[in-house]
Amino acid sequence: MMRSLLFVPGDSERKMEKAAASGADALILDLEDSVAPSRKIEARRLVAAFLSGADRGAGAPKLIVRVNALDTGLTDDDLAAVVAGAPHAILLPKAGSGADIQALSAAIAVEEAEAGLPDGAIRIHALITETAGGMLSAASFAGKSARLSALAWGAEDLAADIGASSNKDERGRYTDVFRLARSLTILAAAHAGVDAIDTVFTNFRDPDGLDAECRAAVRDGFSGKMAIHPDQVDVINAAFTPAPADVERAVRILALFAAAGPDAGVLSLDGKMIDRPHLRQAERVARRAGLEPGALPVQD
Ligand code: COA
Ligand code: MG
C-alpha cells in the first residue's frame, strides 16, 4: 500500500534521515531535478549509503530512487550506483513511451545480475506526462515489463516542454492540457493494470488545499499521491486510507463472491444488486486498506 510517496533530494543526508521518520509509505530518493548537475555524483554516493543503512523492515517506508531521464546519459551510472542497494523501485522521469520502460528494465536486469539480486526484483514506476510525447503515448506503457507497478504524472516539466507559462489559471485550477495529463495517467494506469499516483501539491503550507486535492484524487481513481514536504504526509495518508465502513462493505462483497464461486455474476447485498464491477471496486478498497487477498474471510 503506497498512499504517500515523499520526494527527498538525494544529496541531502539530513532530509533523507528526516524523511525516514515522516510516516510516508514510500520515499522517493531523488537523483534528478532536485539535485544540481554539480551534485549528481555526491547524490549517487549518499543515496547508495542511505539504501544500505536504512531500516528495511515491514513497517519502514519503501525506498524508491528517481534516476535521471534516459536522454541525459546519466541513467546507467545512476543504476550502477543504486541497484546493489536493492531499492523497491526505480522511478523513471520523462518517460516517452513503453519502449523506455523496456530499455530501463533491461538496464536494471544487468545491474541486478551483477549485484546478485533475483531477476525482476526491482520494480519500475514512471512519470508519463512530463513530455508531450509521453502523454501522446500513454497507451503504450501497458504490457512492456512485468516490473511496471505504477504510473504518475507531473505538471512542471510538461509546462516547460509545451511552452506554457503556467499550469494553472487565474482561479488556481489546472488548465486543460494539465487536466488531460491527469486523466491520461488514470486511464494509462488502469489499461496497464498498475497503480495511478497523483502529482505533487507544491504549496506545502496549505494543508486544506492539499486535502481537497487528495479527496479529488481518491474519488477519481488514484491510489496515492506524491509529497514534497514531511508536513504533507499525514494529510495524504488520511485521505487515501479507506473509511472503516467502506472496508467493511468491501470485505462483505469479497466474501459474498468468494462463497458464490467463480461463476457468480450478479448477487444481492442489503437489498441492492452487486455485480462484477462492484467486485473489482471492492478489491481496490481492500488493497488500499492493506488487506492481503488470502486473509479475507470466506462466508458460507
Ligand atoms: N524530506 C525530508 N525532510 C524535509 C523535506 C523533505 N522533502 N522537506 C523539508 N524537510 C525538512 C527540512 O530539512 C527542515 O528540517 P530542519 O529544520 O531540521 O532542517 C524541516 O523539514 C522543515 O522544512 P521547511 O523549513 O518547512 O522547508 P524548507 O524551506 O527547508 O524546504 C523545500 C522546502 C521545498 C526545499 C523542501 O521541502 C524539499 O526539498 N522538498 C523536496 C523537493 C524535491 O525533492 N523535489 C523534486 C520533486 S518535485
Ligand atoms: Mg521534473
PDB file of N, CA and C and ligand atoms in Angstrom, residues 6-9 14-15 18-19 30 34 66 204-205 228-230, ligand 1:
ATOM      1  N   LEU A   6       7.058  10.367  -0.532  1.00  0.00           N
ATOM      2  CA  LEU A   6       7.716  11.642  -0.226  1.00  0.00           C
ATOM      3  C   LEU A   6       9.036  11.794  -0.979  1.00  0.00           C
ATOM      4  N   PHE A   7       9.109  12.851  -1.803  1.00  0.00           N
ATOM      5  CA  PHE A   7      10.356  13.183  -2.503  1.00  0.00           C
ATOM      6  C   PHE A   7      11.398  13.701  -1.515  1.00  0.00           C
ATOM      7  N   VAL A   8      12.621  13.261  -1.681  1.00  0.00           N
ATOM      8  CA  VAL A   8      13.738  13.766  -0.879  1.00  0.00           C
ATOM      9  C   VAL A   8      14.937  13.997  -1.796  1.00  0.00           C
ATOM     10  N   PRO A   9      15.497  15.202  -1.789  1.00  0.00           N
ATOM     11  CA  PRO A   9      16.699  15.420  -2.598  1.00  0.00           C
ATOM     12  C   PRO A   9      17.802  14.439  -2.173  1.00  0.00           C
ATOM     13  N   ARG A  14      20.626  14.955   5.630  1.00  0.00           N
ATOM     14  CA  ARG A  14      19.733  15.400   6.687  1.00  0.00           C
ATOM     15  C   ARG A  14      18.270  15.157   6.319  1.00  0.00           C
ATOM     16  N   LYS A  15      17.882  15.528   5.095  1.00  0.00           N
ATOM     17  CA  LYS A  15      16.487  15.332   4.674  1.00  0.00           C
ATOM     18  C   LYS A  15      16.158  13.844   4.535  1.00  0.00           C
ATOM     19  N   LYS A  18      15.383  12.708   7.989  1.00  0.00           N
ATOM     20  CA  LYS A  18      14.079  13.232   8.434  1.00  0.00           C
ATOM     21  C   LYS A  18      12.930  12.515   7.725  1.00  0.00           C
ATOM     22  N   ALA A  19      13.110  12.277   6.432  1.00  0.00           N
ATOM     23  CA  ALA A  19      12.046  11.648   5.643  1.00  0.00           C
ATOM     24  C   ALA A  19      11.745  10.239   6.164  1.00  0.00           C
ATOM     25  N   ASP A  30      15.768  11.253  -4.630  1.00  0.00           N
ATOM     26  CA  ASP A  30      15.847  11.867  -5.959  1.00  0.00           C
ATOM     27  C   ASP A  30      17.282  12.119  -6.408  1.00  0.00           C
ATOM     28  N   SER A  34      15.833  17.688  -8.355  1.00  0.00           N
ATOM     29  CA  SER A  34      16.132  18.424  -7.127  1.00  0.00           C
ATOM     30  C   SER A  34      17.633  18.414  -6.812  1.00  0.00           C
ATOM     31  N   ARG A  66      14.571   7.936  -7.824  1.00  0.00           N
ATOM     32  CA  ARG A  66      14.315   8.561  -9.127  1.00  0.00           C
ATOM     33  C   ARG A  66      15.648   8.808  -9.809  1.00  0.00           C
ATOM     34  N   PHE A 204       3.324  23.741   0.119  1.00  0.00           N
ATOM     35  CA  PHE A 204       3.367  22.848   1.288  1.00  0.00           C
ATOM     36  C   PHE A 204       2.936  23.523   2.587  1.00  0.00           C
ATOM     37  N   ARG A 205       2.537  24.817   2.505  1.00  0.00           N
ATOM     38  CA  ARG A 205       1.987  25.465   3.696  1.00  0.00           C
ATOM     39  C   ARG A 205       0.446  25.555   3.619  1.00  0.00           C
ATOM     40  N   ILE A 228       6.140  16.600  -1.278  1.00  0.00           N
ATOM     41  CA  ILE A 228       7.471  17.224  -1.323  1.00  0.00           C
ATOM     42  C   ILE A 228       7.963  17.639   0.056  1.00  0.00           C
ATOM     43  N   HIS A 229       7.060  17.561   1.069  1.00  0.00           N
ATOM     44  CA  HIS A 229       7.432  18.055   2.409  1.00  0.00           C
ATOM     45  C   HIS A 229       6.835  17.103   3.447  1.00  0.00           C
ATOM     46  N   PRO A 230       7.580  16.840   4.528  1.00  0.00           N
ATOM     47  CA  PRO A 230       7.061  15.901   5.547  1.00  0.00           C
ATOM     48  C   PRO A 230       5.698  16.306   6.108  1.00  0.00           C
TER      49      PRO A 230
HETATM   50  N1  COA B   1      12.151  15.407   3.042  1.00  0.00           N
HETATM   51  C1  COA B   1      12.709  15.396   4.259  1.00  0.00           C
HETATM   52  N2  COA B   1      12.844  16.474   5.048  1.00  0.00           N
HETATM   53  C2  COA B   1      12.365  17.632   4.556  1.00  0.00           C
HETATM   54  C3  COA B   1      11.765  17.714   3.302  1.00  0.00           C
HETATM   55  C4  COA B   1      11.678  16.551   2.512  1.00  0.00           C
HETATM   56  N3  COA B   1      11.126  16.535   1.287  1.00  0.00           N
HETATM   57  N4  COA B   1      11.361  18.984   3.103  1.00  0.00           N
HETATM   58  C5  COA B   1      11.693  19.665   4.192  1.00  0.00           C
HETATM   59  N5  COA B   1      12.312  18.867   5.087  1.00  0.00           N
HETATM   60  C6  COA B   1      12.797  19.210   6.418  1.00  0.00           C
HETATM   61  C7  COA B   1      13.744  20.394   6.352  1.00  0.00           C
HETATM   62  O1  COA B   1      15.059  19.943   6.139  1.00  0.00           O
HETATM   63  C8  COA B   1      13.530  21.014   7.699  1.00  0.00           C
HETATM   64  O2  COA B   1      14.288  20.290   8.662  1.00  0.00           O
HETATM   65  P1  COA B   1      15.346  21.037   9.617  1.00  0.00           P
HETATM   66  O3  COA B   1      14.637  22.258  10.126  1.00  0.00           O
HETATM   67  O4  COA B   1      15.632  20.021  10.644  1.00  0.00           O
HETATM   68  O5  COA B   1      16.496  21.340   8.739  1.00  0.00           O
HETATM   69  C9  COA B   1      12.086  20.724   8.035  1.00  0.00           C
HETATM   70  O6  COA B   1      11.714  19.640   7.192  1.00  0.00           O
HETATM   71  C10 COA B   1      11.193  21.896   7.759  1.00  0.00           C
HETATM   72  O7  COA B   1      11.396  22.338   6.450  1.00  0.00           O
HETATM   73  P2  COA B   1      10.887  23.775   5.973  1.00  0.00           P
HETATM   74  O8  COA B   1      11.730  24.841   6.586  1.00  0.00           O
HETATM   75  O9  COA B   1       9.434  23.844   6.220  1.00  0.00           O
HETATM   76  O10 COA B   1      11.115  23.731   4.423  1.00  0.00           O
HETATM   77  P3  COA B   1      12.460  24.102   3.623  1.00  0.00           P
HETATM   78  O11 COA B   1      12.350  25.524   3.210  1.00  0.00           O
HETATM   79  O12 COA B   1      13.647  23.674   4.400  1.00  0.00           O
HETATM   80  O13 COA B   1      12.369  23.166   2.347  1.00  0.00           O
HETATM   81  C11 COA B   1      11.789  22.503   0.171  1.00  0.00           C
HETATM   82  C12 COA B   1      11.421  23.396   1.344  1.00  0.00           C
HETATM   83  C13 COA B   1      10.742  22.612  -0.898  1.00  0.00           C
HETATM   84  C14 COA B   1      13.163  22.907  -0.404  1.00  0.00           C
HETATM   85  C15 COA B   1      11.872  21.043   0.691  1.00  0.00           C
HETATM   86  O14 COA B   1      10.614  20.724   1.207  1.00  0.00           O
HETATM   87  C16 COA B   1      12.305  19.986  -0.285  1.00  0.00           C
HETATM   88  O15 COA B   1      13.497  19.806  -0.516  1.00  0.00           O
HETATM   89  N6  COA B   1      11.360  19.221  -0.878  1.00  0.00           N
HETATM   90  C17 COA B   1      11.644  18.157  -1.796  1.00  0.00           C
HETATM   91  C18 COA B   1      11.902  18.730  -3.165  1.00  0.00           C
HETATM   92  C19 COA B   1      12.048  17.656  -4.214  1.00  0.00           C
HETATM   93  O16 COA B   1      12.561  16.586  -3.969  1.00  0.00           O
HETATM   94  N7  COA B   1      11.565  17.930  -5.438  1.00  0.00           N
HETATM   95  C20 COA B   1      11.609  17.014  -6.522  1.00  0.00           C
HETATM   96  C21 COA B   1      10.243  16.515  -6.884  1.00  0.00           C
HETATM   97  S1  COA B   1       9.055  17.731  -7.323  1.00  0.00           S
END
